[in-house]
CSV table of C-alpha atoms in Angstrom, one decimal:
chain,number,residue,atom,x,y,z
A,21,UNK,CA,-162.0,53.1,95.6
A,22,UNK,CA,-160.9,55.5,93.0
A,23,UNK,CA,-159.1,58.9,94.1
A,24,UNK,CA,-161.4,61.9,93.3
A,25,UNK,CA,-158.7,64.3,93.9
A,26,UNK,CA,-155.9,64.6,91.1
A,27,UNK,CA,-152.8,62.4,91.5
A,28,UNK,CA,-149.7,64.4,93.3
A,29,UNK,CA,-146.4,64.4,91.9
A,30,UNK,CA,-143.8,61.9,93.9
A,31,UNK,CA,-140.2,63.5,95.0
A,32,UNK,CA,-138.8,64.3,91.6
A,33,UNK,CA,-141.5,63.5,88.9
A,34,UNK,CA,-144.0,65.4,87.4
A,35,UNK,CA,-147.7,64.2,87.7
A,36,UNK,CA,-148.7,66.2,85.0
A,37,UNK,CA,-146.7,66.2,81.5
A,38,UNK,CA,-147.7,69.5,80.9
A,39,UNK,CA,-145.4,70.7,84.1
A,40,UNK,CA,-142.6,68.8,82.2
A,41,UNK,CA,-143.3,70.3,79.1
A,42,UNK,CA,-140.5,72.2,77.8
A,43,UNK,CA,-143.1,74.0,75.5
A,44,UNK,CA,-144.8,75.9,78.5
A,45,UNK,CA,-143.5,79.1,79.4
A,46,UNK,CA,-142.5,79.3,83.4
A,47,UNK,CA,-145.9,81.8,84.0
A,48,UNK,CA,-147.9,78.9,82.0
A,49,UNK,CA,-146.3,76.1,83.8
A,50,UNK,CA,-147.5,77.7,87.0
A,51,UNK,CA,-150.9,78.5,85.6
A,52,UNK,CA,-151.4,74.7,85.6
A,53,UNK,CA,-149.6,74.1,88.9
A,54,UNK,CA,-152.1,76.6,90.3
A,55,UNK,CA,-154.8,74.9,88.5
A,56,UNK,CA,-153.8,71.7,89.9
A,57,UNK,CA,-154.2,73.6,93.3
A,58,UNK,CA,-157.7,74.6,92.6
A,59,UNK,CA,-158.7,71.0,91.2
A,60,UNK,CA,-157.4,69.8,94.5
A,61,UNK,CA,-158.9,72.1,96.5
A,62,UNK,CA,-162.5,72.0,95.1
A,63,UNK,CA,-162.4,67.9,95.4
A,64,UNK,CA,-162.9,67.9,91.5
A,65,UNK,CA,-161.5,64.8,89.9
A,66,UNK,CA,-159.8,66.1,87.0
A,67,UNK,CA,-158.0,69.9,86.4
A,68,UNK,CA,-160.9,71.1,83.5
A,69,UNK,CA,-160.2,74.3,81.5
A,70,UNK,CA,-162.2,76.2,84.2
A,71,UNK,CA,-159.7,75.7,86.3
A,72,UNK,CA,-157.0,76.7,83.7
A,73,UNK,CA,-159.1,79.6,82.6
A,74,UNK,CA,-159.4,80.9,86.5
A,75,UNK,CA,-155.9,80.3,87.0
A,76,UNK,CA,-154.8,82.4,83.6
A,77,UNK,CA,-157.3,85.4,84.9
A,78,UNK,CA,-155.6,85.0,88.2
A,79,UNK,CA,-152.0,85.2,87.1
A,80,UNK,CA,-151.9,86.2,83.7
A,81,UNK,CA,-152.0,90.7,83.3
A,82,UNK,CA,-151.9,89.8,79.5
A,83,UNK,CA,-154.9,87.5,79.6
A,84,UNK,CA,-156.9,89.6,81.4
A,85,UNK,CA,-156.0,92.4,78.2
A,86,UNK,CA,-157.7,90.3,76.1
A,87,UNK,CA,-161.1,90.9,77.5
A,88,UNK,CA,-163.3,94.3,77.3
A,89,UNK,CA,-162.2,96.0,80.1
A,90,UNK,CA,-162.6,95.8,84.0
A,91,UNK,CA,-166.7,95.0,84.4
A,92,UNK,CA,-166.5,92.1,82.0
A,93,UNK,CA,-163.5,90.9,83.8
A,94,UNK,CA,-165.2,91.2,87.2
A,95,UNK,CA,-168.9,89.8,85.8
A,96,UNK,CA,-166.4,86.6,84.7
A,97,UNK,CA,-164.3,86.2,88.2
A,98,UNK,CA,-167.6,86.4,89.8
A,99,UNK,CA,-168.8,83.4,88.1
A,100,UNK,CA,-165.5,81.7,88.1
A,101,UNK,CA,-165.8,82.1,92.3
A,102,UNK,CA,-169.3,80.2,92.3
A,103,UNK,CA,-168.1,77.5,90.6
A,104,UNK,CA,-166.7,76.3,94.0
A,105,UNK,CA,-169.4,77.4,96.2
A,106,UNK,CA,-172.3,75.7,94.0
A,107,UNK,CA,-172.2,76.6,90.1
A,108,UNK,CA,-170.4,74.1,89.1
A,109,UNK,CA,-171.1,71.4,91.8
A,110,UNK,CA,-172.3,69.4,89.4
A,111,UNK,CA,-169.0,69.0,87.2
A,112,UNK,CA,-167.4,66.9,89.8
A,113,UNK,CA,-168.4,63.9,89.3
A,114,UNK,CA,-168.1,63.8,85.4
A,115,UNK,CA,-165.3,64.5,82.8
A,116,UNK,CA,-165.0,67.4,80.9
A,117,UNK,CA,-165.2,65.8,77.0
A,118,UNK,CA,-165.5,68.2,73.9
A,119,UNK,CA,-167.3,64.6,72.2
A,120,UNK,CA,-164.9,65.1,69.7
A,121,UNK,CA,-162.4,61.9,70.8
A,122,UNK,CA,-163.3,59.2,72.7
A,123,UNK,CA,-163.0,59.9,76.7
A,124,UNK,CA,-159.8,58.7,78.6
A,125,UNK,CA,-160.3,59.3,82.1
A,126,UNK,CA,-156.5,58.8,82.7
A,127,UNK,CA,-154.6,62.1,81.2
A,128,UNK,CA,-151.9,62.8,84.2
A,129,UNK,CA,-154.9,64.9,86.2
A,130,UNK,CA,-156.2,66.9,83.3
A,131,UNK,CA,-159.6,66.9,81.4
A,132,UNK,CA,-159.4,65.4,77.7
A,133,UNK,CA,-160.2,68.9,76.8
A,134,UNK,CA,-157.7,70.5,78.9
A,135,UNK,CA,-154.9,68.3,77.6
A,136,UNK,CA,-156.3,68.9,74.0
A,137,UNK,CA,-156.2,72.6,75.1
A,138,UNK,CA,-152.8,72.8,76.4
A,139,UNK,CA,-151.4,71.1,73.3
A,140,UNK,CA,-152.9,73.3,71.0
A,141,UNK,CA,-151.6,76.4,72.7
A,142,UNK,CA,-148.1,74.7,71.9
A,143,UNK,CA,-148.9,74.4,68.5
A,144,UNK,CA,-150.0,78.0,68.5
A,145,UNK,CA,-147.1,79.2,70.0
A,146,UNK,CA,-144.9,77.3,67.3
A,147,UNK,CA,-147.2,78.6,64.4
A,148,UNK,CA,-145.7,82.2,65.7
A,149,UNK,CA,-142.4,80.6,65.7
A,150,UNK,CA,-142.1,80.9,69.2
A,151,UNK,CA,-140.2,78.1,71.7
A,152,UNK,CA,-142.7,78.5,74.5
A,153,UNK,CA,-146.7,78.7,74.7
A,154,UNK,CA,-148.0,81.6,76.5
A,155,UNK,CA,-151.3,82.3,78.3
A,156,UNK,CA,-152.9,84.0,75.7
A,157,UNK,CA,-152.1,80.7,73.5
A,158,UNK,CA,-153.5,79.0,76.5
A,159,UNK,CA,-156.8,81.2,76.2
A,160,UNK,CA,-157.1,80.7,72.8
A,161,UNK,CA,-157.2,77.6,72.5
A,162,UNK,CA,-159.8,77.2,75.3
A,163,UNK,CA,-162.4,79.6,73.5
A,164,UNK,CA,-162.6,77.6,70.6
A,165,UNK,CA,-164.3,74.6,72.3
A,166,UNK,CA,-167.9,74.9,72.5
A,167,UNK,CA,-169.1,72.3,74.8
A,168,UNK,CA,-165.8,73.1,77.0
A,169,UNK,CA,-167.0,73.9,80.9
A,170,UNK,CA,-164.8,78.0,80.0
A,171,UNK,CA,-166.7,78.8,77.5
A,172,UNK,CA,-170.2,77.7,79.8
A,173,UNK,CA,-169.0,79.9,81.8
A,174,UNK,CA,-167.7,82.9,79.6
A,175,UNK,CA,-171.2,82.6,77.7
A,176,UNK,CA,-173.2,83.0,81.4
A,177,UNK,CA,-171.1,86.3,81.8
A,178,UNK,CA,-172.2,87.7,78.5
A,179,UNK,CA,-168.6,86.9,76.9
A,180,UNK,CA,-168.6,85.4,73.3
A,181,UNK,CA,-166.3,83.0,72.8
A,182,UNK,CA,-166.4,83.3,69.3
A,183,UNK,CA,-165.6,86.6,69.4
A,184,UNK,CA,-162.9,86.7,71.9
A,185,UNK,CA,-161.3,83.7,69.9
A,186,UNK,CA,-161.2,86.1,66.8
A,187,UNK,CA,-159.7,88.8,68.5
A,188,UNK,CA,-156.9,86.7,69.9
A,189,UNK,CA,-156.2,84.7,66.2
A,190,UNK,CA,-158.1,86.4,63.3
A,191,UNK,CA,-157.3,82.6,61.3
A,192,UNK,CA,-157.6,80.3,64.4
A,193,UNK,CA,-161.2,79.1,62.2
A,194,UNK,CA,-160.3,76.0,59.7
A,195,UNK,CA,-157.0,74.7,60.8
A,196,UNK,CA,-156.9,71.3,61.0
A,197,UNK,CA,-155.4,70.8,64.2
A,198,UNK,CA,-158.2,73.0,65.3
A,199,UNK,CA,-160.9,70.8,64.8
A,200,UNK,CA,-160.1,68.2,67.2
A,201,UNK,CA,-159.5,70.8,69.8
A,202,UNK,CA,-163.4,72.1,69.2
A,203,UNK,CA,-164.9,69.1,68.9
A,204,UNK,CA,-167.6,70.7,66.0
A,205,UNK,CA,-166.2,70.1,62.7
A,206,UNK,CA,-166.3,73.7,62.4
A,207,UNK,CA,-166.0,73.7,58.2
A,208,UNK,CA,-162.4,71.7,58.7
């Protein structure tokens, strides 16, 4: 039988490329190692962009400057904290898919949108002509995927997406490496 939990790195490897990834900044590095944490610790199968986008809220002062202020921020943890007592029970037994690729189930513990995610905040961060991806380029890149399980739950506590992803990249609409990412087409 199939492990539900994520698998755990062996002495001296990295389960997950993104820990390995020389593109992540140390706080975004530990965003995932925390979300690995929380993917273990909730039983789910795979670390989705929930768990990335808790993680970031968590750990991340500049993320959370992104939003509209201290209620919104607090309306969003709230939900973020059911998710393991019952909201989002019923996650655990799929995988998170955008529908834009075809679903591999194998992706070193993450989601297929998580991975997708977690790339295209390194692409960001290279479009600024930065070395290393930040959580903000994390964030971004996880509000512009419309059937990804963050925005679910940003859109249940009255956050638009859209409009958060426009405040973080005014030109993040009609890049090509963006459509993949959101799964939609979105004019690309």
């Amino acid at each position: 039988m199939r492990s539900r939990v994520p698998r755990q790195p062996a002495p001296g490897q990295d389960a997950l490329r993104p820990d390995g990834d020389v593109r992540l900044s140390a706080e975004l590095a530990a965003v995932v190692a925390g979300a690995r944490r929380r993917a273990v610790r909730d039983g789910d199968r795979q670390i989705d962009t929930v768990h990335l986008l808790h993680t970031l809220l968590d750990s991340d002062p500049e993320v959370r400057a992104a939003f509209d202020g201290a209620p919104q921020i607090a309306r969003l943890l709230g939900y973020l904290v059911q998710r393991s007592i019952g909201y989002g029970l019923r996650w655990q037994s799929t995988v998170e898919d955008s529908g834009a690729l075809p679903v591999v189930t194998e992706s070193g513990g993450l989601s297929p949108v998580a991975s997708a995610a977690l790339e295209h905040a390194c692409e960001r961060a290279a479009r600024r002509g930065e070395d290393l991806a930040r959580g903000v380029d994390l964030l971004a890149a996880l509000v512009v995927v419309p059937r990804a399980r963050a925005v679910e739950v940003l859109t249940r506590a009255g956050i638009d997406a859209r409009d958060l992803a426009g405040r973080l990249d005014n030109d993040a609409k009609g890049r090509p490496e963006d459509c993949a990412v959101r799964g939609d087409g979105g004019g690309c």
